[in-house]
C-alpha positions as CSV (number, residue, x, y, z in Angstrom):
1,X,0.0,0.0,0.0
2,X,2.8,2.2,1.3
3,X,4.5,1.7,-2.4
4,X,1.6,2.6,-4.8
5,X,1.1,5.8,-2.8
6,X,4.9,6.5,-3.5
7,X,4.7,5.2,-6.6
8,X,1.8,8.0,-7.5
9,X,3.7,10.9,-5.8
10,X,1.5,10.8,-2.7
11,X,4.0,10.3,-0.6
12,X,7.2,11.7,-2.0
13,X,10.2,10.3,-1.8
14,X,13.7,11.5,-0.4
15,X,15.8,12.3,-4.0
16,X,19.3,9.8,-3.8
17,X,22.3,11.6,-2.8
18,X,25.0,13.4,-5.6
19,X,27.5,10.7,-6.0
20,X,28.5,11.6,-9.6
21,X,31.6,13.1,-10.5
22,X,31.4,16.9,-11.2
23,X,34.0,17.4,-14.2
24,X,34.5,14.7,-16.8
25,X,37.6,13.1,-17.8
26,X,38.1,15.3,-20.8
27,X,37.4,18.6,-18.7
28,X,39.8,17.4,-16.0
29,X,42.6,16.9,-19.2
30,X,41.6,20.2,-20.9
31,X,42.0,22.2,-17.6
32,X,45.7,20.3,-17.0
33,X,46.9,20.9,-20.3
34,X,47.2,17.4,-20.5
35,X,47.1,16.0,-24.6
36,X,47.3,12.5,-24.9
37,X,47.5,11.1,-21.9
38,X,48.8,7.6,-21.6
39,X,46.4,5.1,-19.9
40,X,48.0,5.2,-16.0
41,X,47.6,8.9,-16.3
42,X,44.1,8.4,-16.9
43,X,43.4,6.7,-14.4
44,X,45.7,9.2,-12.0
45,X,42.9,11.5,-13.4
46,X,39.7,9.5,-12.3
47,X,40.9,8.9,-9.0
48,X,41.6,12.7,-8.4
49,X,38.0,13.4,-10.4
50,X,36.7,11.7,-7.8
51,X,38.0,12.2,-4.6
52,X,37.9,16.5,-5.5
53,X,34.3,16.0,-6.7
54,X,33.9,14.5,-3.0
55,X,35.5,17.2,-1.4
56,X,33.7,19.7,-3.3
57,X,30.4,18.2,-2.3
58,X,31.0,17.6,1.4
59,X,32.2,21.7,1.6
60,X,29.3,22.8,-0.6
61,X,26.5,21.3,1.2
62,X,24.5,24.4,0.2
63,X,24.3,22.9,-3.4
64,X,21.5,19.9,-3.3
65,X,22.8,18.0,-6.2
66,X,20.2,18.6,-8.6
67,X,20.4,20.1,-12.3
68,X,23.8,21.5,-13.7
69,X,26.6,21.7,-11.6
70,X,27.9,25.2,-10.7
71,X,30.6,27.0,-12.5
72,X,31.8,27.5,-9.2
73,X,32.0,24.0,-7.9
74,X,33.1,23.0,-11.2
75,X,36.3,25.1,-11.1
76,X,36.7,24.1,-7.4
77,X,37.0,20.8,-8.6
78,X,39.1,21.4,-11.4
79,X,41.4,23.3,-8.8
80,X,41.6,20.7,-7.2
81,X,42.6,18.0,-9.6
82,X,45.2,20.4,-11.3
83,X,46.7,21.0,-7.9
84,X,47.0,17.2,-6.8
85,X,48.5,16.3,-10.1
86,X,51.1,18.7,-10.8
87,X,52.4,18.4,-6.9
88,X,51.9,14.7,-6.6
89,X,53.7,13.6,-3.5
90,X,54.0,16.9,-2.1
91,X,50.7,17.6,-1.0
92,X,50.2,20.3,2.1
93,X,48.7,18.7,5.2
94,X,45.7,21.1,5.1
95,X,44.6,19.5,1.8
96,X,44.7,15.8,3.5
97,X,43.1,17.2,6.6
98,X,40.2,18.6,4.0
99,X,40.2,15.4,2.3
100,X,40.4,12.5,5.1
101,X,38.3,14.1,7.3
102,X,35.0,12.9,6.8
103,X,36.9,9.9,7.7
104,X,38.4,10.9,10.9
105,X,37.2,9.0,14.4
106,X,37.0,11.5,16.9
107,X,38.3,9.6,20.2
108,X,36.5,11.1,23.6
């Protein structure tokens, strides 16, 4: 019963939580300056696609997910990808502590 009254919009439903990435693979290469990357690098790519289109969404909880993605958030992202790859390995702790800690257990 509880289903058919969702199911007609009666009852409306929570809508599913963001978990796409916010910049494709080929914005993400265009905004490196990156032409013809080889396949590890794409890959290097993906995982910092995701993890700064994480970031971005955990800071920018004002955005609720829905239609097109912000310029704003957009470049935030790609900020944050171009920053990760060209200083691979020497990341700032700040940027760890912004990314890992959703993540953190807070021991009373």
């Amino acid at each position: 019963m509880l289903a058919t009254f969702i199911a007609a919009g009666v009852i409306p439903t929570a809508p599913a939580p963001v978990t796409a990435d916010l910049v494709t693979l080929a914005e993400a290469k265009e905004y490196c300056r990156i032409d013809g990357a080889a396949a590890y690098e794409d890959a290097t790519l993906s995982i910092l696609i995701a993890a700064a289109s994480g970031t971005v969404r955990d800071y920018a909880a004002g955005w609720d997910g829905t239609g097109e993605v912000p310029a704003r958030l957009k470049l935030a992202a790609l900020e944050l990808i171009a920053a990760h790859f060209d200083t691979r390995g020497d990341v700032p702790d700040v940027h760890l502590e912004r990314i890992l800690g959703p993540y953190r257990e807070h021991n009373v």
